[in-house]
GROMACS .gro file of C-alpha atoms in nm:
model
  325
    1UNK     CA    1  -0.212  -1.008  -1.998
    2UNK     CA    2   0.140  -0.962  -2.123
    3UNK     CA    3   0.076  -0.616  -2.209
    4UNK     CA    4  -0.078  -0.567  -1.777
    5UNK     CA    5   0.257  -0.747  -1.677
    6UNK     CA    6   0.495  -0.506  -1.870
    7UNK     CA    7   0.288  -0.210  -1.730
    8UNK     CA    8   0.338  -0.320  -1.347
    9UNK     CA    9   0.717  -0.406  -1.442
   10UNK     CA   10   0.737  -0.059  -1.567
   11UNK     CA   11   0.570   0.152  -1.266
   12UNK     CA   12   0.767  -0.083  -1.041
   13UNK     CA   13   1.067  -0.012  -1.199
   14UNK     CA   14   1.050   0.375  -1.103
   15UNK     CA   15   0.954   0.323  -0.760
   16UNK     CA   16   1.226   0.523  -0.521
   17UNK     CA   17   1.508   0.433  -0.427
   18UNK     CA   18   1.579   0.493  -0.047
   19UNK     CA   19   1.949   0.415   0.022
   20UNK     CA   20   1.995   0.724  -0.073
   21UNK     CA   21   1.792   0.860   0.213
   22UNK     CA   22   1.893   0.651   0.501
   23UNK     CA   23   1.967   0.846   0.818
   24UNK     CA   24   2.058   0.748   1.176
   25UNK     CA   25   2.063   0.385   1.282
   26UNK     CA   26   1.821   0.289   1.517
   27UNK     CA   27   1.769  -0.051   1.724
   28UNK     CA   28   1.527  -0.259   1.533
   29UNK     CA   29   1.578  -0.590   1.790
   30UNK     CA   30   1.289  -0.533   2.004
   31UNK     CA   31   1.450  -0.805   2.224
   32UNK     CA   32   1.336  -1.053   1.933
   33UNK     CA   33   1.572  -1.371   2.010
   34UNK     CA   34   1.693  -1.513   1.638
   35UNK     CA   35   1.525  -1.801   1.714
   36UNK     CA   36   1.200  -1.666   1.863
   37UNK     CA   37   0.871  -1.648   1.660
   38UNK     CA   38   0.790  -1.316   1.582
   39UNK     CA   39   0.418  -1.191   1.761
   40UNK     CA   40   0.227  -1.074   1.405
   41UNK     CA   41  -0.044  -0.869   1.383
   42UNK     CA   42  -0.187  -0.831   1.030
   43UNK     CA   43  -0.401  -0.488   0.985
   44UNK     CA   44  -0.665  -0.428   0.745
   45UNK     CA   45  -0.820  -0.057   0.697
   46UNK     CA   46  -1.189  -0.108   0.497
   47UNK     CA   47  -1.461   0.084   0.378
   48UNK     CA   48  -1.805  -0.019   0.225
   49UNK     CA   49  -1.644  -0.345   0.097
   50UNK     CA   50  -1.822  -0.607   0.350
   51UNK     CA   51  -1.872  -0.877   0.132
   52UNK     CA   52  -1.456  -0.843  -0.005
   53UNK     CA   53  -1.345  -0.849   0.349
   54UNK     CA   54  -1.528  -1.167   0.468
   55UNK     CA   55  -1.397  -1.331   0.200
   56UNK     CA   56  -1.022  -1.194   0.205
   57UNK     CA   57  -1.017  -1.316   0.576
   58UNK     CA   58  -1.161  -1.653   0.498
   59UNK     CA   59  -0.856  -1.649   0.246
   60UNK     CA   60  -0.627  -1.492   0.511
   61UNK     CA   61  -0.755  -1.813   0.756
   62UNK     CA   62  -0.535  -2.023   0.533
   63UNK     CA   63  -0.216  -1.911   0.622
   64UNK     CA   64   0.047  -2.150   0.720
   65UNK     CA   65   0.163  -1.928   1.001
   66UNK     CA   66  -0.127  -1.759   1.190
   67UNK     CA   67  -0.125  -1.390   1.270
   68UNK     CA   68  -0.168  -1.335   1.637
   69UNK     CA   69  -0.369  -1.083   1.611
   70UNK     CA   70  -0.570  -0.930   1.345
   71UNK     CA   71  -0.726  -0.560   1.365
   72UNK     CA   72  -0.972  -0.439   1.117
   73UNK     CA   73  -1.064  -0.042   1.069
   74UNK     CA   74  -1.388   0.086   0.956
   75UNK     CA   75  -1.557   0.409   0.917
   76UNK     CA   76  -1.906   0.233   1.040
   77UNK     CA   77  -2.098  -0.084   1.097
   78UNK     CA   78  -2.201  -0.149   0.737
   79UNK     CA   79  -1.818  -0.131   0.670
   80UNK     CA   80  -1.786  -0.532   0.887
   81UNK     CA   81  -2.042  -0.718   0.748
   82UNK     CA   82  -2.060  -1.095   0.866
   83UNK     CA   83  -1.712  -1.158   0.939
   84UNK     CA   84  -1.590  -1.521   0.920
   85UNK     CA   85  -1.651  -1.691   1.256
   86UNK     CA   86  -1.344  -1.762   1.499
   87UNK     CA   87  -1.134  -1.502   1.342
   88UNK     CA   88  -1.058  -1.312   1.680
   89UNK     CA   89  -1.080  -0.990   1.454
   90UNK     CA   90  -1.066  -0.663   1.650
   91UNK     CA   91  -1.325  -0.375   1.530
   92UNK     CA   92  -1.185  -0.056   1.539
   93UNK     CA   93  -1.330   0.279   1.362
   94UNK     CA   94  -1.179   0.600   1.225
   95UNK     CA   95  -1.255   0.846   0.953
   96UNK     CA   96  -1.275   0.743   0.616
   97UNK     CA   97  -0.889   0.764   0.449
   98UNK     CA   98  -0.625   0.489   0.411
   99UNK     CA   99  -0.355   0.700   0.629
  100UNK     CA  100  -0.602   0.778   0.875
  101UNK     CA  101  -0.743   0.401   0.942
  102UNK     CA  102  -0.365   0.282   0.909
  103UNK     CA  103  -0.358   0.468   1.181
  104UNK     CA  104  -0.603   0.385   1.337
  105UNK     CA  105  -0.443  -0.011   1.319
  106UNK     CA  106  -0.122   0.139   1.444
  107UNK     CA  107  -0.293   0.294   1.766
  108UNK     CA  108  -0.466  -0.013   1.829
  109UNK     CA  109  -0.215  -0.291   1.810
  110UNK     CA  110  -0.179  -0.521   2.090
  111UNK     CA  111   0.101  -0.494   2.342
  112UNK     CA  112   0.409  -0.724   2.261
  113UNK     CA  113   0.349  -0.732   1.857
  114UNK     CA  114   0.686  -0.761   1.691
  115UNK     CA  115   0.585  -0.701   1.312
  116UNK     CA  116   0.259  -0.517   1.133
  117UNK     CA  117   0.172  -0.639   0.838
  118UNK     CA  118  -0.090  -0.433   0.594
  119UNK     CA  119  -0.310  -0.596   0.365
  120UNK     CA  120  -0.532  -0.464   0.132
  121UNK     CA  121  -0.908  -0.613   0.186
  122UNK     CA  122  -0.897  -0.686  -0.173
  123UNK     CA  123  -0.539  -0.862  -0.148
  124UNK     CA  124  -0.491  -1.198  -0.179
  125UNK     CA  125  -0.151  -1.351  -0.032
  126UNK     CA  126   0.006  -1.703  -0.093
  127UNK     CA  127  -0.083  -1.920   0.189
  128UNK     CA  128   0.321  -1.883   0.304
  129UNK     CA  129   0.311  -1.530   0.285
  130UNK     CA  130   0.386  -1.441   0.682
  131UNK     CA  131   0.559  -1.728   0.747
  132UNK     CA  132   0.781  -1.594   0.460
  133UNK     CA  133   0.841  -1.228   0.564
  134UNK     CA  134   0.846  -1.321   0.892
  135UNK     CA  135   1.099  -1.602   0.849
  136UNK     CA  136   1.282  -1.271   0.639
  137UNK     CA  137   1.289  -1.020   0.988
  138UNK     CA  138   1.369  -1.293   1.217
  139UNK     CA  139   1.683  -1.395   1.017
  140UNK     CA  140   1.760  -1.029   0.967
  141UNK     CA  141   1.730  -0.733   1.209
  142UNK     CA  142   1.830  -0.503   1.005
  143UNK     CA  143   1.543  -0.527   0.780
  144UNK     CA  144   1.258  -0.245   0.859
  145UNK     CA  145   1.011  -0.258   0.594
  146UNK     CA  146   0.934  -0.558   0.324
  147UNK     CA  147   0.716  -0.505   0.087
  148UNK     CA  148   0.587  -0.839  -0.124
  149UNK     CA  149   0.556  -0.948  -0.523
  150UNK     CA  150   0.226  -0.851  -0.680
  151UNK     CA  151   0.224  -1.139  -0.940
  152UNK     CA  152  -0.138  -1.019  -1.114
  153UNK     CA  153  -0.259  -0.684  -1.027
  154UNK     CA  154  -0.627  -0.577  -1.102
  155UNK     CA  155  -0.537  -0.188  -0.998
  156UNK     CA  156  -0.410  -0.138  -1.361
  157UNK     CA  157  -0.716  -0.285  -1.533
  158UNK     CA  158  -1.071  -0.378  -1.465
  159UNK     CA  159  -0.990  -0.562  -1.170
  160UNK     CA  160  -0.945  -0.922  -1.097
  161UNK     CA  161  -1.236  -1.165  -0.995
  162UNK     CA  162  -1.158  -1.398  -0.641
  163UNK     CA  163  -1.107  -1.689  -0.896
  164UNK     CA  164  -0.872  -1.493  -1.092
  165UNK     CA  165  -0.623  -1.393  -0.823
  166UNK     CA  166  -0.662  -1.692  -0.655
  167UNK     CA  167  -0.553  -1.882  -0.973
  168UNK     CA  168  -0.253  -1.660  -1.058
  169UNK     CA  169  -0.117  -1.721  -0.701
  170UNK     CA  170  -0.168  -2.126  -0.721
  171UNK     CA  171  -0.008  -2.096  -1.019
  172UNK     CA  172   0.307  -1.884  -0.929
  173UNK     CA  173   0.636  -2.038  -0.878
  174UNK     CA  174   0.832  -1.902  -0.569
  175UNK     CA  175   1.128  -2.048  -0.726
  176UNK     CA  176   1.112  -1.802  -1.000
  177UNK     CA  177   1.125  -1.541  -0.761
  178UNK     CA  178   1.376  -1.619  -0.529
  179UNK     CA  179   1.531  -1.283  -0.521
  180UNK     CA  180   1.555  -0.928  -0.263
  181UNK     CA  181   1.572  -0.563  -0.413
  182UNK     CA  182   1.708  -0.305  -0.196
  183UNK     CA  183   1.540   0.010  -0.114
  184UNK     CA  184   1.220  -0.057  -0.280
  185UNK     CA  185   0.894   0.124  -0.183
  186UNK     CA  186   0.645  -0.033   0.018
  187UNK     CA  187   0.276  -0.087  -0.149
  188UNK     CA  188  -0.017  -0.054   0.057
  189UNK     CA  189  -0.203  -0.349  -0.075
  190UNK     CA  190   0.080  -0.595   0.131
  191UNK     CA  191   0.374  -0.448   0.342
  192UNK     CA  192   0.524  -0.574   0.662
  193UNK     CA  193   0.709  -0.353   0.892
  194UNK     CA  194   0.895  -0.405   1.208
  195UNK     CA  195   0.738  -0.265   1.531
  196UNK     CA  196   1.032  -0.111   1.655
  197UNK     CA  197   1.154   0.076   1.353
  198UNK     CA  198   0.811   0.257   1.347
  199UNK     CA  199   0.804   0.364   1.666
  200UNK     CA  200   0.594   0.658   1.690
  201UNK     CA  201   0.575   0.718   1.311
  202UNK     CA  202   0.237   0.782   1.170
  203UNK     CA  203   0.114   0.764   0.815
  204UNK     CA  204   0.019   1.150   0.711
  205UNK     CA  205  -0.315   1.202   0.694
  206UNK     CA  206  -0.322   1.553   0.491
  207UNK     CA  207  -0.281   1.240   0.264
  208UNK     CA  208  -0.672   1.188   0.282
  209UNK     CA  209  -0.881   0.954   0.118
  210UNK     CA  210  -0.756   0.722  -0.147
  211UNK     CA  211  -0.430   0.883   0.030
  212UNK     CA  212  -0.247   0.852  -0.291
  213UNK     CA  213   0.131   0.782  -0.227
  214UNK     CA  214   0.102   0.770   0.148
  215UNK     CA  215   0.241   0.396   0.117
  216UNK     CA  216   0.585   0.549  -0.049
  217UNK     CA  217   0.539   0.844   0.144
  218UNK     CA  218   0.572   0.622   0.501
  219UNK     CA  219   0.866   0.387   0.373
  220UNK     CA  220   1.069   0.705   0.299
  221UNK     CA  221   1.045   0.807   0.635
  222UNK     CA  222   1.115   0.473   0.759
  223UNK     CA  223   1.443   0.483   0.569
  224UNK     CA  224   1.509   0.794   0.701
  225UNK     CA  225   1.553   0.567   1.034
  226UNK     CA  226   1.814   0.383   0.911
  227UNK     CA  227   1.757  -0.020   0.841
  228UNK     CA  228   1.692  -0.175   0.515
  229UNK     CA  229   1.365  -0.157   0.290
  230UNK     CA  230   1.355  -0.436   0.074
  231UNK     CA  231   1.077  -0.631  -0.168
  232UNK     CA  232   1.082  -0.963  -0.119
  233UNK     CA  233   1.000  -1.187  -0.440
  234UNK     CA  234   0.935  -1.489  -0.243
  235UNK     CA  235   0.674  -1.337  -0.057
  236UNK     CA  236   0.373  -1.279  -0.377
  237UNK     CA  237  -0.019  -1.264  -0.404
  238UNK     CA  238  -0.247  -1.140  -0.606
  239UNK     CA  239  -0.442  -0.793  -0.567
  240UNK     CA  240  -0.802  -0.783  -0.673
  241UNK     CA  241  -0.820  -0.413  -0.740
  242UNK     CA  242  -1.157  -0.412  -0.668
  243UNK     CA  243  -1.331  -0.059  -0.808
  244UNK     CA  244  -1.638  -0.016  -0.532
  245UNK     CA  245  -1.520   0.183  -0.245
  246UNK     CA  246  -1.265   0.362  -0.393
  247UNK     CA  247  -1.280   0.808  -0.423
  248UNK     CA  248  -1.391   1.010  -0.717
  249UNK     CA  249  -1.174   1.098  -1.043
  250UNK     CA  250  -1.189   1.409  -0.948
  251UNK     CA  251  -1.056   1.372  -0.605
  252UNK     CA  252  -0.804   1.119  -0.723
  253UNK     CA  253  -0.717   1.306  -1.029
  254UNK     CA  254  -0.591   1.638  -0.764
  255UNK     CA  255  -0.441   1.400  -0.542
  256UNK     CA  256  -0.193   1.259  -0.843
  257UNK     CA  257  -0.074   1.612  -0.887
  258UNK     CA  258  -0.082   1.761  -0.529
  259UNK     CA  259   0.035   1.487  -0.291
  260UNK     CA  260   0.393   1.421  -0.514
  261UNK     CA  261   0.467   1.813  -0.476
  262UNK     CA  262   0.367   1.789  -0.134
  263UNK     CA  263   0.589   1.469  -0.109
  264UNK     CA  264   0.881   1.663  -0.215
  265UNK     CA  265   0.821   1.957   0.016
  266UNK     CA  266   0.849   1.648   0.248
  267UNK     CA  267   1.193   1.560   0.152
  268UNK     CA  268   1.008   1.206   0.069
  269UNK     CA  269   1.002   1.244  -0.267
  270UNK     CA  270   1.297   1.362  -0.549
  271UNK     CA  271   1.253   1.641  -0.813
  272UNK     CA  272   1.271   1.378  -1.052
  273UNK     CA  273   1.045   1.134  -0.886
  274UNK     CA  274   0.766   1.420  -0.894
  275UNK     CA  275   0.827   1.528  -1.240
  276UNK     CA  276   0.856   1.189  -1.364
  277UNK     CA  277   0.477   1.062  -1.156
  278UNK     CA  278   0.270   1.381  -1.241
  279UNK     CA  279   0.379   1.357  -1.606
  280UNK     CA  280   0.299   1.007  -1.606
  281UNK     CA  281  -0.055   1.073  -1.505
  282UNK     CA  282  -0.107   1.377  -1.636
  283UNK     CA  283  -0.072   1.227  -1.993
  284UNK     CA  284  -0.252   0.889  -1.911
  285UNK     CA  285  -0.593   1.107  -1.832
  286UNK     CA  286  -0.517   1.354  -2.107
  287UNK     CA  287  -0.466   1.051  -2.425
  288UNK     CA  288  -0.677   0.827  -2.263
  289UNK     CA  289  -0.955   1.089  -2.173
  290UNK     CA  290  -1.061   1.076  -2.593
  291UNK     CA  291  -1.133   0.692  -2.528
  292UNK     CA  292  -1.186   0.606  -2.179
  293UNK     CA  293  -1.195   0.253  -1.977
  294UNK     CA  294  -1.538   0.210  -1.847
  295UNK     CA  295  -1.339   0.165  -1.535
  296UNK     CA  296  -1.161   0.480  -1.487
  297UNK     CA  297  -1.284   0.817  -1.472
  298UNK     CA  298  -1.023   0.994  -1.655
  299UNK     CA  299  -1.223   1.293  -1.764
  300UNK     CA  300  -1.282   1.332  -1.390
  301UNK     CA  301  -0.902   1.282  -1.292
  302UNK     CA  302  -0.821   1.507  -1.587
  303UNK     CA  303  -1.017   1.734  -1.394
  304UNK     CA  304  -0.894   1.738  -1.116
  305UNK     CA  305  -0.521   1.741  -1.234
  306UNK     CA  306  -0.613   2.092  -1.362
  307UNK     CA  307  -0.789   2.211  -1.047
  308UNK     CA  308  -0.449   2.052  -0.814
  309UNK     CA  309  -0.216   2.262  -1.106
  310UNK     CA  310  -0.432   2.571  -1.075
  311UNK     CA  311  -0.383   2.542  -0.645
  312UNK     CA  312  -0.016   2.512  -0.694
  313UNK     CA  313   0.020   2.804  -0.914
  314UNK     CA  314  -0.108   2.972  -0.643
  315UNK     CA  315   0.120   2.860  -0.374
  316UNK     CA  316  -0.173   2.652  -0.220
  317UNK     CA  317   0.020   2.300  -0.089
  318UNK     CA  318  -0.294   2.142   0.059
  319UNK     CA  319  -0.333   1.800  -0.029
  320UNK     CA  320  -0.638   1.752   0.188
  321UNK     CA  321  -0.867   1.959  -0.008
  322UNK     CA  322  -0.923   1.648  -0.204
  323UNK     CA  323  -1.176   1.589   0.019
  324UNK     CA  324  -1.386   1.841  -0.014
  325UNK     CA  325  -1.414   1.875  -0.401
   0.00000   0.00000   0.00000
């Protein structure tokens, strides 16, 4: 556990920093009075995962402030499931590909919603989590993005049982927390941004599939905006990481070399940023590839780091091929 905990610190730790890359001010009030109740909507992109998303909006049910609005994208039918009843969920469908069903949220939120807020249907938030973060734009308009504390994350092992997350949130302290760091990236699994400093941004969708990076990739251009881009320690949960659902290691293993050079192209990602993420992976698949985790393809991401390297060497920037290998 110790040794998960100083992993997360560690990739955390190298996440962007964006105050470098903040551009024109823009007006992030929306007409949002300081003492007015922001109008939530809470978004949740899903695929083949039915079972995981009834429960993480039974979970989501609990929440001291309620969302006033909830949208769920799918790719199909079997995607739902038997949701949870009186949940006022709204269905939408879209391609498979976390960018793409993002989007898909974004194009279907309600008229009048102040803040979006992105949860992962394998991520489990503390029960004050929106009161939190909204409390956090109301008090602050200059704040764009927030981005919450992952206290156990599953992504970087096996994966965390419902039990298991639930436990390590119960058993955080907020108190231990109680802190803001400036320009930090945005992670897919729970992010929050204001309505009005998104306007008429879209996630990128030659980002496809797993859409690896397309959270960091969106929060750069939101700082591009102007506004801040904070994470928020009082705001935590736990992420499940569940495995089922998720792309090949093949098609994951190109994305972790194409989409950072891509990134760059971008202006959304640094020199050193890239070199610094493709080396990490690179050598992750390549040591751990003699002795794999039963949970992680690396021979296949190995793979398809090669395949991504041979594309570039060719001048070939095409992140979306991912999809069809």
């Amino acid at each position: 556990m110790l040794e998960r905990a100083l992993l997360a610190h560690w990739a955390w730790s190298i996440m962007p920093n964006f105050r470098s890359r903040i551009g024109r001010s823009i007006d992030m009030t929306s007409g949002l009075a300081s003492n007015e109740r922001p109008r939530v909507c809470v978004g949740i992109a899903t695929k083949g995962r039915p079972d995981q998303l009834a429960a993480m909006l039974e979970n989501l049910a609990k929440q001291t402030m309620k969302p006033d609005s909830i949208v769920v994208c799918c790719t199909e039918p079997e995607d739902i499931g038997e949701l949870p009843a009186g949940q006022g969920v709204k269905i939408v469908y879209d391609s498979p590909g976390s960018s793409r069903q993002r989007n898909g949220i974004l194009n279907a939120l309600p008229d009048g919603t102040d803040l979006i807020v992105f949860f992962d249907d394998d991520f489990y938030p503390d029960p004050r989590w929106l009161e939190t973060v909204s409390e956090a734009f109301r008090r602050d308009t200059a704040i764009a993005c927030i981005t919450g504390y992952v206290v156990a994350d599953g992504i970087l092992g096996a994966g965390l049982s419902k039990e298991e997350a639930l436990a390590s949130v119960a058993a955080h302290d907020p108190a231990t927390t109680d802190w803001v760091i400036e320009g930090f990236s945005p992670y897919g699994c729970n992010m929050a941004f204001r309505c009005s400093a998104i306007a008429g941004l879209r996630f990128d969708e030659k980002l496809v599939l797993y859409g690896w990076l397309e959270d960091r990739d969106f929060g750069s251009e939101v700082a591009k905006r102007g506004g801040r881009v904070i994470k928020l320690g009082k705001a935590f949960g736990a992420h499940l990481g569940v495995k089922r659902g998720r792309v090949s290691g093949l098609k994951f293993g190109y994305s972790q070399v194409m989409n950072p050079v891509y990134m760059h192209r971008k202006n959304t990602m640094t020199t050193v940023e890239v070199v610094r993420q493709i080396g990490r992976n690179v050598t992750a698949n390549l040591v751990k590839s003699l002795r794999p985790e039963p949970y992680v393809d690396r021979r296949g991401r190995l793979l398809g780091n090669l395949i991504a390297t041979l594309d570039l060497l060719r001048l070939r920037l095409t992140p979306e091929r991912a999809a069809s290998l």
